[in-house]
């Protein structure tokens, strides 16, 4: 029998024709190389005048298939927020009152099926270990987002303040330069109270020139707020504010051009509201930062009271040029502390601490008269 010269459909038709007259159905099936079950199938289809071609094995009905309106809703949210994934989109829709939504994995599949997520982008999303403070206002992180151009030829320098525990964005202030940091924090303190510590990088606005102290650092210590700075060349120390800046760039800045600083300020304020109150965070159990953040009970004082030292330890006045001089020791400390009395506390060995209010601000080797460090830490 010339099998290769006939199509499968032709062979099936030939088989069904011969089956009408054969006296040995099993032998006919063996001749065509099929089982009796398959032979009866083709005979039945021929009797019903059905086509003798292969049928799709896909189910005719999919009981759990996502309804078209749900898929359209998911794609609409994704269109407005191109960086959001399945977990975020599902939680946002739930918060808006939608029920019977597909799981986050199904929503991700909808996004992939519609070309919203590439395989390369998926591989970038890796789990990482998170570190955060246990309570709100234990630590705030702050930094300037890299400046970007405006259509009027000027530039915008957003100054951001983030609560470490809740990820709540306390402030985004669109500035024309990097000045006025203290004024921004004053407004923020009046609105949300004061934290225990503030983490920043080593930029000139936050950390002292050549290891000294800035007026901003001294002002924070006056308010009993510990200034902390990340390690040089290690931006991961400020991981949350760095991640926040990446989110701001991906969700807002790379899709918009702003005419001027006023327009940029308005857009940043609107995005901050979405970030705090609409966009859920996986690190918060898919809650929004505003669901977690609690303002500080430490209120910003109208007047900073003088500090009462114990009187137990020696007090030395820093001269007009920022030098600390006593006995045979002469060390440049910081012009920020000029004409200020500092407390000298003995430490282990031949070292001593220089203290300002309730903070250690320097460590000195008394034998060699060398400054060992200018790290700021709170006294026990």
Tab-separated table of C-alpha atoms in Angstrom, residues 84 87-92 95 274-275 277-289:
chain	number	residue	atom	x	y	z
A	84	UNK	CA	3.903	48.008	38.815
A	87	UNK	CA	1.238	41.950	43.452
A	88	UNK	CA	1.010	45.723	43.413
A	89	UNK	CA	-1.754	45.882	40.798
A	90	UNK	CA	-3.836	43.263	42.620
A	91	UNK	CA	-3.541	45.055	45.962
A	92	UNK	CA	-4.374	48.442	44.464
A	95	UNK	CA	-8.106	48.671	47.872
A	274	UNK	CA	0.305	57.979	45.209
A	275	UNK	CA	3.512	56.503	46.662
A	277	UNK	CA	-1.396	56.219	49.990
A	278	UNK	CA	-2.085	54.106	46.883
A	279	UNK	CA	1.021	52.113	45.949
A	280	UNK	CA	1.425	49.067	48.276
A	281	UNK	CA	4.883	47.840	49.265
A	282	UNK	CA	5.900	44.195	49.421
A	283	UNK	CA	8.258	44.937	52.335
A	284	UNK	CA	5.219	46.186	54.303
A	285	UNK	CA	3.098	43.099	53.646
A	286	UNK	CA	1.449	44.853	50.674
A	287	UNK	CA	0.315	47.738	52.840
A	288	UNK	CA	0.794	51.368	51.888
A	289	UNK	CA	3.297	53.509	53.837
